[in-house]
Amino acid sequence: MTLLQTLPIVFVLTGLVFYVVLGGADFGAGLWQLIGARGDDEGKRIRDHAHHAMGPVWEANHVWLIFVITVLWTAYSQVFASTASTLSIPFFVAAIGIILRGGAYALRSGTRGLREQRRVGTVLSLSSILTPFALGLMVGGIAAGRVPVGNAAGDLVTSWLNPLAITVGLIAVTFSAYLAAVFLAADAVRHDDAEMEQAFRTRALISGVVAGLVAAAGLIPLHADAPHLFHELVAGQALPAAIVSVIAGGAALLLVFRRRYEPARYTAALAVAAVIAGWALGQSPYLLPGLSIEHAAAPRNTLIAVVVAVVAGGIILFPSLVVLFRLTLGGSLAAGESAADAPVERHPVPGAGSLVGRSAVALLVIGLGFLTLANPGWAHAIGACALLAFAALATRALISDAMLS
Amino acid sequence: MVELATGVHRYLLEARQMQALSFSVHIPLVCFGIAFPVMVMTAEWLHLRTGDPLYRTLARRWTKVMLALFAAGVVTGTVLSFEMGLLWPEFTSVYGSVFGLGFAIEGFSFFLEAIFIGIYAYGWDRLSPRMHFLSGIPIVFSGFLGSLMVIAVNGWMNHPTGFRLVDGKAVDVHPFDALFVNSNFWHELVHMYIAGYMVTGFLVAACYAVARLRGRNGRYERIALAIPLTIACVASIIQAPVGDWSGRVVAENQPVKLAAFEGLGHTENGAPVHIMGIYSDGEVKYGIPLPHMLSLLAFHDPNHTVQGLDTVPANDRPPVNVVRFSFQTMVGIGSLLFVLAAFFLFVRLRRKRMPESPWFYRAVILAGPLSVVALIAGWVTTEVGRQPWVVYHDMRTAQAVTGATGVPVGYVTLALVYVALACAVAWVLLRLARAPLEEGT
Ligand code: HDD
Ligand code: HEM
Ligand code: HEM
């Protein structure tokens, strides 16, 4: 097992941590729109608060899942194929949940009035429970060692319908609720909304305690279903991770209690990371029963390409993510004027000057010539580029004052 | 390659249909991811340049539409990525290391797109005008990059290179060569990218053409019609030569697919093209023959030899009539749209105005749905024409399919959920369209 073979699984698990923390908060926000929001006025405020906090970021949060899946199938394709086929039922349920959730977000932008919003909110919330539960079932099924290598080689039902998997599903749901409540309480503080802060602080404390209890109770099915993992966690190489997760989880609750929401979020994220690391260490070096990282890993060239792609992508993405979060967390990037109300200089939009017109025609002729009359690949490349450049110039020339008046 | 136990292929047909359904929903949506940002930014650019608030109103209203369609594109795309494992685990398992990189990079481009769509949509009131305009550029770029990556995978499936198979495992893998140094990739990318502009442009234009025929013909509606229509018409003009290029690459790389396009049963010198008709027993019946045209179009030589379907065993041939009918549908619609576009550009350039005849606008209304039909027909041509192979000449679709038994249930469920999604999206779009103009500026 080389470093190169291990790095992608580290990426996958890191992506999973981000998905649980960010995507989880997102699911949890949906859940809070359903539970405990009955009074018309308070209910509406809770829904609005959750929606405004999540609307801009849910897509970005969701892409972590795509990241996990694509890196997994590139670097350890057998693991992905075996898991998706044996656990096809929860995987499919998660897909349906994701469609409903995205659909509800799309719908929300058109709804007016309370009744409509409540109805959309209900769809959103149900799917917000369904998806983390189903994904949790999958993690539990893998941890229980019930996903053998091969095309639908495991039992299609008992692989996920077992105590351990169900416990992990419940943990996923309660944890999402907890993370969301902390996030929304922090958001309320930013908006100076004491009432919402209070509402979500209470929810955070309750769901945090429940999540902790479910996780503790999970040790029983873990012992029964995955004794090896259990022993690694309580006495083996995964023990440090288990300890960190317990401490961080407790500390996060304490921080919520003391209204220190931002640090509470990071501490809760640490707890999630520790749980996932514990699982990984407890199971290492096996990804699935009998399939070690070494045997599952793709050939060297592919691994190098994946690592390079992930690192390069990360360099571009993380700064962009920071901009997005800063923007949505209420700030503004340019104080004062904004695109919506700034005065703008007035210039006419002239049509095709003769130069633009002639260049467009020339590009069209070049494009047609190289693309249709010539045969070598480089000629086709020139031809296609010339045609696309023609399209850009021609469009620019046609969109002018003369046409738009 | 793994020989599968009997009984495993049971749900091949359903799996194929489920795949086709998922694509048919996703691909029209992603056209809006490819081309709509450019249209929104065109309106925003006009506002920056002229200071006319009408353009800003337009851009902001379109942004809401873009956001709703993006959400739908995201979730339907997610379903597709799940299906790589839900429906085709053998394919992913054996070849993931060869093509997976494309999707991994695609994942990053979606990230970029999701981030900047968030910044763009929610930044109208929070960014300076210039910064806001600039924040749109990564969206356009990632729309291009995303389609580039997916199509690189599809190009590779149609023309697999960059690996060797030993004992059912891919070895000697060169993912960059497989995906990007692939003679089947570039024409697909350019053709699909242009199709994105046609579909988005004609669909948006069709909405405002409806408004125009109903007598709503203010300056706002005229501008909202002119921008997408211009873009779609310019794209339609260049789509035809690009499609011809696609045909020639197929002739070179996938001669059996080409034979299916034209229903060419036997190898011929100076092969003809038939317009319409149906293929049976090795020839096209009831069609209008155009002698030597196939050799001329595919090889630029009226007497060139064209390989017939009979050069491969019957079970290596795709379903000819499906492929042929789809191909003819696409080319027929492409030609009609070309004529429509040429007329529009002629009136624009010679008369320096928009066409006035209501018939033109009725044609534009038709052009919207027709361009979607051409889009799907084109993909059916490519994908069904590739059958029975999932990886051309390397793995059969029947070998790739899942052994799980729930496929039919999944298929029906997905179909129902997609109907609901379609209704939801249609409802939102209608709502957004009916909002009074002052709102949302
Ligand atoms: C708006 C949509 C649209 C229009 C008007 C056309 N096409 Fe197309 N065509 C597509 C949309 C499309 C597509 C959906 O985007 C495909 C599927 C795969 C691909 O690369 O593009 C495609 C594939 C495709 C292929 C198969 C490529 C392959 O299998 O690798 C050929 C040969 C053509 N087209 C040829 C044409 C010709 C000669 C057209 C004449 C005008 C034309 N297309 C119009
Ligand atoms: C990235 C790449 C891919 C693209 C863009 C693509 C595109 C498409 C499209 C648009 C269709 C549907 C046509 C219709 O409406 O009938 C289709 C059908 C299909 N695709 Fe693909 N595909 C891709 C990858 C795959 C993969 C990974 C598989 C399976 C392993 C696959 C197997 C199929 C099958 C079996 C069908 C159904 C064919 C039929 O109806 O007979 N495709 N594909
Ligand atoms: C013709 C083929 C395809 C094209 C051109 C295409 C392009 C795109 C684009 C531009 C988006 C951005 C979303 C939007 O703007 O609406 C998107 C979304 C997505 N596509 Fe596709 N795609 C194609 C096929 C596929 C296939 C075969 C898969 C999976 C295997 C896939 C997976 C996805 C995923 C997961 C998303 C959502 C990403 C997110 O969460 O933001 N797509 N696709």
Coordinates of C-alpha atoms in Angstrom, one line a residue, chain A:
Chain A
M1 CA 0.0 0.0 0.0
T2 CA 1.8 3.1 -1.2
L3 CA 1.1 6.7 -0.4
L4 CA -0.2 7.3 -3.9
Q5 CA -2.7 4.5 -3.4
T6 CA -3.9 5.9 -0.1
L7 CA -4.2 9.6 -1.0
P8 CA -7.4 9.3 -3.0
I9 CA -9.2 7.5 -0.2
V10 CA -8.1 10.4 2.1
F11 CA -9.6 12.8 -0.4
V12 CA -12.8 10.7 -0.5
L13 CA -13.1 10.7 3.3
T14 CA -12.3 14.4 3.5
G15 CA -15.0 15.1 1.0
L16 CA -17.4 13.0 3.0
V17 CA -16.6 15.0 6.1
F18 CA -17.4 18.2 4.2
Y19 CA -20.5 16.7 2.8
V20 CA -21.7 15.6 6.3
V21 CA -20.9 19.0 7.8
L22 CA -22.1 21.3 5.0
G23 CA -24.6 19.1 3.2
G24 CA -25.8 17.8 6.5
A25 CA -26.5 21.3 7.8
D26 CA -28.5 21.8 4.7
F27 CA -30.6 18.7 5.2
G28 CA -31.1 19.5 8.8
A29 CA -32.4 22.9 7.9
G30 CA -35.0 21.2 5.8
L31 CA -35.9 19.0 8.7
W32 CA -36.4 22.0 11.0
Q33 CA -38.8 23.5 8.6
L34 CA -41.0 20.5 9.2
I35 CA -40.6 19.7 12.9
G36 CA -41.7 22.1 15.6
A37 CA -42.8 24.9 13.3
R38 CA -46.5 24.8 13.7
G39 CA -47.6 28.2 14.9
D40 CA -48.2 30.1 11.7
D41 CA -46.0 33.1 12.5
E42 CA -43.1 31.3 14.1
G43 CA -43.3 28.6 11.6
K44 CA -43.1 31.0 8.7
R45 CA -40.1 32.8 10.3
I46 CA -38.3 29.5 10.9
R47 CA -38.9 28.5 7.3
D48 CA -37.8 31.8 5.9
H49 CA -34.8 31.9 8.1
A50 CA -33.7 28.4 7.1
H51 CA -34.4 29.1 3.4
H52 CA -32.5 32.4 3.3
A53 CA -29.5 30.9 5.0
M54 CA -29.4 27.8 2.7
G55 CA -30.6 29.1 -0.7
P56 CA -27.3 30.4 -2.0
V57 CA -25.1 27.6 -0.8
W58 CA -27.1 24.4 -1.0
E59 CA -25.8 23.6 -4.5
A60 CA -22.2 24.1 -3.6
N61 CA -22.8 22.0 -0.5
H62 CA -24.3 19.3 -2.6
V63 CA -21.4 19.0 -5.0
W64 CA -19.3 17.4 -2.2
L65 CA -21.3 14.3 -2.8
I66 CA -20.5 14.3 -6.5
F67 CA -16.8 14.8 -5.6
V68 CA -16.9 11.8 -3.3
I69 CA -18.5 9.6 -5.9
T70 CA -16.4 10.6 -8.9
V71 CA -13.1 10.3 -7.0
L72 CA -14.2 6.9 -5.6
W73 CA -15.1 5.4 -9.0
T74 CA -12.0 6.7 -10.6
A75 CA -9.5 5.6 -8.0
Y76 CA -11.3 2.5 -6.5
S77 CA -13.8 1.6 -9.2
Q78 CA -14.7 -1.8 -7.8
V79 CA -15.6 -0.3 -4.4
F80 CA -18.0 2.1 -6.0
A81 CA -19.5 -0.5 -8.3
S82 CA -20.0 -3.2 -5.6
T83 CA -21.4 -0.7 -3.2
A84 CA -23.8 1.0 -5.6
S85 CA -25.1 -2.4 -6.9
T86 CA -25.5 -4.2 -3.6
L87 CA -26.9 -1.2 -1.8
S88 CA -28.9 -0.1 -4.8
I89 CA -32.1 0.4 -2.8
P90 CA -30.9 3.0 -0.3
F91 CA -28.8 4.5 -3.0
F92 CA -31.8 5.0 -5.2
V93 CA -33.9 6.3 -2.4
A94 CA -31.2 8.9 -1.7
A95 CA -31.3 9.9 -5.4
I96 CA -35.1 10.4 -5.2
G97 CA -34.7 12.4 -2.0
I98 CA -32.1 14.6 -3.8
I99 CA -34.4 15.2 -6.8
L100 CA -37.3 16.2 -4.5
R101 CA -35.0 18.5 -2.5
G102 CA -33.7 20.2 -5.6
G103 CA -37.2 20.5 -7.0
A104 CA -38.4 22.1 -3.8
Y105 CA -35.6 24.6 -3.9
A106 CA -36.5 25.4 -7.5
L107 CA -40.2 25.7 -6.5
R108 CA -39.5 28.0 -3.6
S109 CA -38.3 30.8 -5.9
G110 CA -41.8 30.9 -7.4
T111 CA -44.0 30.5 -4.4
R112 CA -46.0 33.3 -2.9
G113 CA -48.0 33.2 0.3
L114 CA -47.9 31.0 3.3
R115 CA -50.0 28.0 2.2
E116 CA -47.9 27.4 -0.9
Q117 CA -44.7 27.8 1.0
R118 CA -45.8 25.4 3.6
R119 CA -46.6 22.8 1.1
V120 CA -43.3 23.1 -0.7
G121 CA -41.6 23.2 2.7
T122 CA -43.2 19.8 3.5
V123 CA -41.7 18.1 0.4
L124 CA -38.4 19.7 1.1
S125 CA -38.4 18.5 4.7
L126 CA -39.4 15.0 4.0
S127 CA -36.7 14.6 1.4
S128 CA -34.3 16.2 3.8
I129 CA -34.9 13.3 6.2
L130 CA -35.0 10.6 3.5
T131 CA -31.6 11.4 1.9
P132 CA -29.3 11.5 5.0
F133 CA -31.1 8.4 6.4
A134 CA -30.5 6.5 3.1
L135 CA -26.9 7.6 2.8
G136 CA -26.4 6.6 6.5
L137 CA -27.8 3.2 5.8
M138 CA -25.2 2.8 3.1
V139 CA -22.3 3.7 5.3
G140 CA -23.7 1.3 8.0
G141 CA -23.9 -1.5 5.4
I142 CA -20.3 -1.0 4.4
A143 CA -19.1 -0.8 8.0
A144 CA -21.1 -4.0 8.8
G145 CA -19.1 -5.7 6.1
R146 CA -22.2 -6.7 4.2
V147 CA -21.0 -5.4 0.8
P148 CA -19.0 -8.1 -0.8
V149 CA -16.9 -7.4 -4.0
G150 CA -18.9 -7.9 -7.2
N151 CA -21.9 -6.9 -9.2
A152 CA -24.8 -7.0 -6.7
A153 CA -23.0 -9.8 -4.9
G154 CA -24.4 -9.0 -1.5
D155 CA -28.0 -9.4 -0.2
L156 CA -30.0 -6.6 -1.7
V157 CA -32.1 -6.2 1.5
T158 CA -30.2 -7.3 4.6
S159 CA -27.1 -5.4 3.5
W160 CA -28.8 -2.2 4.7
L161 CA -31.8 -3.5 6.7
N162 CA -29.9 -4.4 9.8
P163 CA -29.4 -2.8 13.2
L164 CA -26.1 -1.2 12.6
A165 CA -27.1 0.3 9.3
I166 CA -30.3 1.7 10.7
T167 CA -28.4 3.2 13.7
V168 CA -26.0 4.9 11.3
G169 CA -28.9 6.2 9.3
L170 CA -30.5 7.7 12.5
I171 CA -27.1 9.2 13.5
A172 CA -26.9 10.8 10.1
V173 CA -30.4 12.4 10.5
T174 CA -30.0 13.6 14.1
F175 CA -26.5 14.9 13.4
S176 CA -27.8 16.8 10.4
A177 CA -30.5 18.3 12.5
Y178 CA -27.9 19.3 15.2
L179 CA -25.5 20.9 12.7
A180 CA -28.3 22.8 11.1
A181 CA -29.6 24.2 14.3
V182 CA -26.1 25.4 15.3
F183 CA -25.6 26.9 11.9
L184 CA -28.9 28.7 12.0
A185 CA -28.4 29.9 15.5
A186 CA -25.1 31.4 14.4
D187 CA -26.8 33.0 11.4
A188 CA -29.5 34.5 13.7
V189 CA -26.9 36.1 15.8
R190 CA -25.4 37.7 12.7
H191 CA -28.8 39.1 11.9
D192 CA -29.5 40.3 15.4
D193 CA -32.5 38.1 15.7
A194 CA -32.7 37.0 19.3
E195 CA -36.0 35.1 18.9
M196 CA -34.6 32.9 16.1
E197 CA -31.4 32.4 18.0
Q198 CA -33.3 31.2 21.0
A199 CA -35.4 28.9 18.9
F200 CA -32.4 27.3 17.3
R201 CA -30.3 27.1 20.4
T202 CA -33.0 25.0 22.1
R203 CA -33.2 22.8 19.0
A204 CA -29.4 22.5 18.9
L205 CA -29.2 21.4 22.5
I206 CA -32.0 18.8 22.2
S207 CA -30.8 17.3 18.9
G208 CA -27.2 17.3 20.0
V209 CA -28.1 15.3 23.1
V210 CA -30.2 12.9 21.0
A211 CA -27.4 12.5 18.4
G212 CA -25.0 11.7 21.2
L213 CA -27.3 9.1 22.7
V214 CA -28.0 7.4 19.4
A215 CA -24.3 7.3 18.7
A216 CA -23.6 5.7 22.1
A217 CA -26.4 3.2 21.7
G218 CA -24.9 2.4 18.3
L219 CA -22.0 0.7 20.1
I220 CA -24.3 -2.3 20.8
P221 CA -25.2 -3.1 17.1
L222 CA -21.6 -2.3 16.2
H223 CA -20.4 -4.9 18.6
A224 CA -22.8 -7.4 17.3
D225 CA -22.5 -6.7 13.5
A226 CA -18.9 -5.5 13.1
P227 CA -16.9 -6.9 16.1
H228 CA -13.6 -6.2 14.4
L229 CA -14.5 -2.5 13.9
F230 CA -15.8 -2.4 17.5
H231 CA -12.5 -3.7 18.9
E232 CA -10.4 -1.3 16.8
L233 CA -12.5 1.6 18.1
V234 CA -12.4 0.7 21.7
A235 CA -9.0 -0.8 22.0
G236 CA -7.1 -0.7 18.6
Q237 CA -5.6 1.8 16.2
A238 CA -8.9 3.7 15.9
L239 CA -9.1 4.4 19.6
P240 CA -7.5 7.9 19.5
A241 CA -10.1 8.9 16.9
A242 CA -12.9 7.6 19.0
I243 CA -11.6 9.6 22.0
V244 CA -11.3 12.8 20.0
S245 CA -14.9 12.4 18.7
V246 CA -16.3 12.0 22.2
I247 CA -14.4 15.0 23.5
A248 CA -15.2 17.2 20.5
G249 CA -18.8 16.2 20.5
G250 CA -19.2 17.1 24.2
A251 CA -17.2 20.4 23.8
A252 CA -19.4 21.4 20.9
L253 CA -22.6 21.0 23.0
L254 CA -21.0 23.0 25.8
L255 CA -20.1 25.8 23.4
V256 CA -23.7 25.9 22.1
F257 CA -24.9 26.1 25.7
R258 CA -22.7 29.1 26.2
R259 CA -23.9 30.7 22.9
R260 CA -20.5 30.4 21.2
Y261 CA -21.9 29.1 17.9
E262 CA -19.1 29.7 15.5
P263 CA -16.5 27.7 17.5
A264 CA -19.3 25.1 18.2
R265 CA -19.6 24.5 14.5
Y266 CA -15.9 23.9 14.0
T267 CA -15.8 21.6 17.0
A268 CA -18.8 19.6 15.8
A269 CA -17.1 19.3 12.4
L270 CA -14.1 17.9 14.2
A271 CA -16.3 15.4 15.9
V272 CA -17.6 14.3 12.5
A273 CA -14.1 14.1 11.1
A274 CA -13.0 12.0 14.0
V275 CA -15.9 9.5 13.7
I276 CA -15.2 9.1 10.0
A277 CA -11.5 8.7 10.6
G278 CA -12.2 6.2 13.3
W279 CA -14.3 4.1 10.9
A280 CA -11.6 4.3 8.3
L281 CA -8.8 3.4 10.7
G282 CA -10.8 0.6 12.2
Q283 CA -11.4 -0.9 8.8
S284 CA -8.0 -0.2 7.2
P285 CA -6.5 -1.5 5.0
Y286 CA -9.7 -3.0 3.8
L287 CA -12.2 -1.0 1.8
L288 CA -14.6 -3.9 1.4
P289 CA -14.3 -7.4 2.9
G290 CA -11.2 -9.0 1.3
L291 CA -10.5 -5.9 -0.9
S292 CA -7.6 -4.0 0.4
I293 CA -6.7 -0.5 -0.7
E294 CA -3.7 -1.9 -2.6
H295 CA -5.9 -4.2 -4.6
A296 CA -8.7 -1.8 -5.2
A297 CA -6.5 1.1 -6.3
A298 CA -6.4 2.1 -9.9
P299 CA -3.2 1.9 -11.9
R300 CA -0.5 4.4 -11.1
N301 CA -1.1 6.9 -14.0
T302 CA -4.7 7.3 -13.0
L303 CA -3.9 7.8 -9.4
I304 CA -1.3 10.5 -10.3
A305 CA -3.9 12.2 -12.6
V306 CA -6.5 12.2 -9.8
V307 CA -4.2 13.6 -7.2
V308 CA -3.0 16.3 -9.5
A309 CA -6.6 17.2 -10.5
V310 CA -7.8 17.3 -6.9
V311 CA -5.0 19.5 -5.7
A312 CA -5.2 21.8 -8.7
G313 CA -9.0 22.0 -8.3
G314 CA -8.7 22.7 -4.6
I315 CA -6.4 25.6 -5.3
I316 CA -9.1 27.2 -7.4
L317 CA -12.1 26.2 -5.4
F318 CA -11.3 27.0 -1.8
P319 CA -10.9 30.7 -2.4
S320 CA -14.1 30.8 -4.4
L321 CA -16.0 29.0 -1.7
V322 CA -14.7 31.5 0.8
V323 CA -16.0 34.4 -1.4
L324 CA -19.4 32.7 -1.6
F325 CA -19.7 32.1 2.1
R326 CA -18.5 35.6 3.0
L327 CA -21.1 37.0 0.6
T328 CA -24.0 35.0 1.9
L329 CA -23.1 35.5 5.5
G330 CA -24.5 38.9 5.2
G331 CA -21.4 40.8 4.1
S332 CA -20.9 42.7 0.9
L333 CA -17.7 42.7 -1.1
A334 CA -17.8 46.2 -2.2
A335 CA -19.3 48.6 0.3
G336 CA -21.4 51.4 -1.1
E337 CA -22.5 51.0 -4.6
S338 CA -23.9 47.7 -5.9
A339 CA -24.9 46.3 -9.3
A340 CA -28.5 46.9 -8.5
D341 CA -28.5 50.7 -8.1
A342 CA -25.2 52.1 -9.2
P343 CA -25.4 54.8 -11.9
V344 CA -23.8 53.6 -15.1
E345 CA -22.3 55.5 -17.9
R346 CA -24.2 55.7 -21.1
H347 CA -22.7 54.5 -24.3
P348 CA -24.4 53.5 -27.6
V349 CA -24.1 50.0 -28.8
P350 CA -22.9 50.3 -32.4
G351 CA -23.6 47.6 -35.0
A352 CA -21.1 45.8 -37.1
G353 CA -18.3 48.1 -38.1
S354 CA -17.0 47.1 -41.4
L355 CA -14.0 45.6 -39.8
V356 CA -16.1 43.3 -37.5
G357 CA -18.3 42.4 -40.4
R358 CA -15.4 41.6 -42.7
S359 CA -13.6 39.6 -40.1
A360 CA -16.8 37.6 -39.4
V361 CA -17.1 36.7 -43.1
A362 CA -13.5 35.8 -43.4
L363 CA -13.7 33.5 -40.3
L364 CA -16.8 31.9 -41.8
V365 CA -15.0 31.1 -45.1
I366 CA -11.8 29.9 -43.3
G367 CA -14.0 27.8 -41.0
L368 CA -15.9 26.1 -43.8
G369 CA -12.8 25.6 -45.8
F370 CA -10.7 24.0 -43.1
L371 CA -13.6 22.0 -41.6
T372 CA -15.2 20.6 -44.8
L373 CA -12.5 20.5 -47.4
A374 CA -9.5 19.5 -45.5
N375 CA -9.0 16.2 -43.7
P376 CA -6.2 16.2 -41.1
G377 CA -7.2 16.7 -37.5
W378 CA -5.3 20.0 -37.0
A379 CA -7.2 21.5 -40.0
H380 CA -10.5 20.5 -38.3
A381 CA -9.4 22.1 -35.1
I382 CA -8.7 25.4 -36.9
G383 CA -11.9 25.1 -38.8
A384 CA -14.0 24.5 -35.7
C385 CA -12.3 27.4 -33.8
A386 CA -12.8 29.7 -36.8
L387 CA -16.6 28.9 -36.9
L388 CA -17.0 29.5 -33.2
A389 CA -15.1 32.8 -33.5
F390 CA -17.4 33.7 -36.4
A391 CA -20.4 33.0 -34.2
A392 CA -19.1 35.2 -31.5
L393 CA -18.3 38.1 -33.8
A394 CA -21.5 37.8 -35.8
T395 CA -23.6 37.8 -32.6
R396 CA -21.8 40.8 -31.3
A397 CA -22.4 42.6 -34.6
L398 CA -26.1 41.8 -34.7
I399 CA -26.8 42.8 -31.2
S400 CA -26.8 46.6 -31.6
D401 CA -28.9 49.7 -31.0
A402 CA -30.4 49.3 -34.4
M403 CA -31.7 45.9 -33.6
L404 CA -32.7 46.5 -30.0
S405 CA -34.6 49.7 -30.5

